[in-house]
């Protein structure tokens, strides 16, 4: 069993596809074990994406991530990290495979609808960034 953090980003919430994203995860056999809506401050977005702080797109990315409400969720299942990223598709929707969330809904490499942790260590950091133990079902 593995856990990962996923986010429906502000563009996904604006497009009204929160249920669509969660439904795709659930249909693949993954389970939502924690869920909430939040509006990230610029500082919270910067802390979350701190690994990218030296990248040229950091300012724009953190502005985008704090531009409206997001839906935060912890997802559980066998191979959850890779499964979620496979369902999401490539970062740039131009390179995303058919049938992935980003191919179907994303507008650009930045406004790409959804986030998923990329490794067990980042998943642990990211779940802990947004949820405490009381908020996660067993
Ligand atoms: P995420 O971490 O959001 O799940 P990812 O792992 O596919 O996406 P990362 O390389 O971690 O991609 O980049 C984090 C986010 O930063 C991307 O999802 C995207 O929103 C934004 N981003 C990445 N590369 C660029 C770029 N070249 N220009 C603008 N924004 C970018
Ligand atoms: Mg990433």
XYZ file of C-alpha atoms and ligand atoms in Angstrom:
170
model
C 0.000 0.000 0.000
C 1.254 3.444 -0.900
C -0.037 6.997 -0.382
C 0.345 10.026 -2.576
C -0.835 13.629 -2.533
C -2.913 14.945 -5.387
C -4.237 18.458 -5.985
C -6.946 19.662 -8.318
C -5.233 22.937 -9.188
C -7.090 26.302 -9.440
C -7.730 25.824 -13.178
C -9.292 22.406 -12.534
C -11.616 23.870 -9.893
C -12.529 26.744 -12.267
C -13.303 24.222 -15.027
C -15.674 22.381 -12.650
C -13.896 19.048 -13.073
C -13.170 18.206 -9.426
C -15.489 15.191 -9.579
C -14.085 14.115 -12.943
C -10.538 14.033 -11.526
C -11.501 12.208 -8.328
C -13.683 9.817 -10.341
C -10.784 8.823 -12.560
C -8.669 8.005 -9.504
C -11.499 6.024 -7.892
C -12.323 4.132 -11.093
C -8.715 2.933 -11.228
C -9.148 1.329 -7.802
C -7.448 4.061 -5.766
C -9.053 5.268 -2.535
C -9.405 8.836 -1.257
C -8.197 8.796 2.366
C -8.201 12.566 3.038
C -9.881 15.442 1.212
C -10.372 19.199 1.573
C -10.756 22.438 -0.367
C -8.384 25.297 0.444
C -7.193 28.615 -0.956
C -3.403 28.605 -0.736
C -1.618 31.800 0.178
C 1.386 32.730 -1.942
C 3.626 31.657 0.970
C 1.910 28.260 1.259
C 2.299 27.679 -2.485
C 5.976 28.684 -2.286
C 6.579 26.245 0.575
C 4.848 23.443 -1.272
C 6.881 23.974 -4.457
C 10.130 24.879 -2.634
C 12.043 22.267 -4.696
C 11.383 24.485 -7.734
C 12.413 27.784 -6.090
C 15.371 28.362 -8.423
C 13.402 27.583 -11.595
C 12.423 30.459 -13.892
C 8.723 29.550 -13.668
C 8.595 29.590 -9.825
C 7.022 33.051 -9.524
C 4.367 32.374 -12.112
C 3.673 28.859 -10.766
C 3.141 30.033 -7.181
C 0.967 32.940 -8.375
C -1.138 30.454 -10.354
C -1.381 27.989 -7.444
C -2.648 30.761 -5.168
C -5.065 32.212 -7.761
C -8.137 30.362 -6.467
C -9.325 27.395 -4.453
C -7.699 23.999 -4.851
C -8.829 20.535 -3.796
C -6.245 18.629 -1.768
C -6.413 14.881 -1.364
C -4.392 11.967 -0.072
C -4.849 8.912 -2.270
C -4.059 5.348 -1.267
C -3.531 2.125 -3.184
C -0.973 -0.306 -4.528
C 1.541 1.713 -6.559
C -0.523 4.871 -5.942
C 2.282 7.320 -6.830
C 2.837 5.978 -10.341
C -0.827 5.186 -10.890
C -1.873 8.775 -10.163
C 0.876 10.163 -12.404
C -0.131 7.802 -15.219
C -3.752 8.959 -14.928
C -2.584 12.621 -14.882
C -0.380 12.395 -17.989
C 2.777 14.338 -18.881
C 3.404 17.775 -17.342
C 2.957 19.491 -20.720
C -0.476 18.568 -22.134
C 1.066 18.648 -25.630
C 3.057 15.555 -24.613
C 0.322 13.877 -22.566
C -1.017 10.512 -23.726
C -4.607 10.205 -24.968
C -7.114 9.532 -22.205
C -5.061 11.248 -19.492
C -6.475 14.114 -17.426
C -3.954 16.622 -18.758
C -4.535 15.601 -22.398
C -8.282 15.916 -21.936
C -8.438 19.131 -19.875
C -5.129 21.033 -19.447
C -4.489 24.328 -21.265
C -0.718 24.645 -20.830
C 2.402 23.302 -19.113
C 1.598 25.580 -16.161
C -2.205 25.351 -16.055
C -2.241 21.579 -16.073
C -5.204 20.840 -13.794
C -3.699 18.339 -11.418
C -0.696 17.548 -9.225
C 0.625 14.195 -8.044
C 3.640 13.442 -5.828
C 6.622 12.046 -7.735
C 8.298 9.750 -5.131
C 7.658 8.212 -1.686
C 9.710 10.921 0.106
C 7.920 13.781 -1.643
C 4.547 12.095 -1.028
C 5.283 11.930 2.726
C 6.345 15.604 2.790
C 3.372 16.753 0.705
C 0.708 14.796 2.640
C 2.160 16.133 5.898
C 2.219 19.669 4.472
C -1.571 19.716 4.158
C -3.002 17.031 6.456
C -2.443 15.990 10.040
C -2.904 12.381 11.153
C -6.422 13.081 12.479
C -7.591 14.085 8.997
C -6.530 10.858 7.274
C -8.769 7.787 7.444
C -7.232 4.392 8.000
P 3.244 18.501 -10.436
O 4.465 18.579 -9.546
O 2.375 19.737 -10.386
O 2.468 17.238 -10.238
P 4.917 17.595 -12.566
O 5.556 16.737 -11.521
O 4.374 16.937 -13.783
O 3.722 18.416 -11.954
P 7.065 19.470 -12.175
O 8.290 19.411 -13.000
O 7.107 18.984 -10.766
O 5.886 18.755 -12.994
O 6.573 20.977 -12.186
C 5.645 21.436 -11.217
C 4.622 22.317 -11.884
O 5.267 23.495 -12.326
C 3.988 21.747 -13.155
O 2.901 20.885 -12.915
C 3.544 22.992 -13.843
O 2.329 23.480 -13.277
C 4.687 23.941 -13.539
N 5.717 23.923 -14.578
C 6.619 22.947 -14.816
N 7.431 23.243 -15.836
C 7.028 24.471 -16.258
C 7.463 25.350 -17.289
N 8.483 25.058 -18.082
N 6.787 26.527 -17.421
C 5.760 26.849 -16.611
N 5.309 26.071 -15.608
C 5.921 24.899 -15.443
Mg 6.231 17.513 -9.669
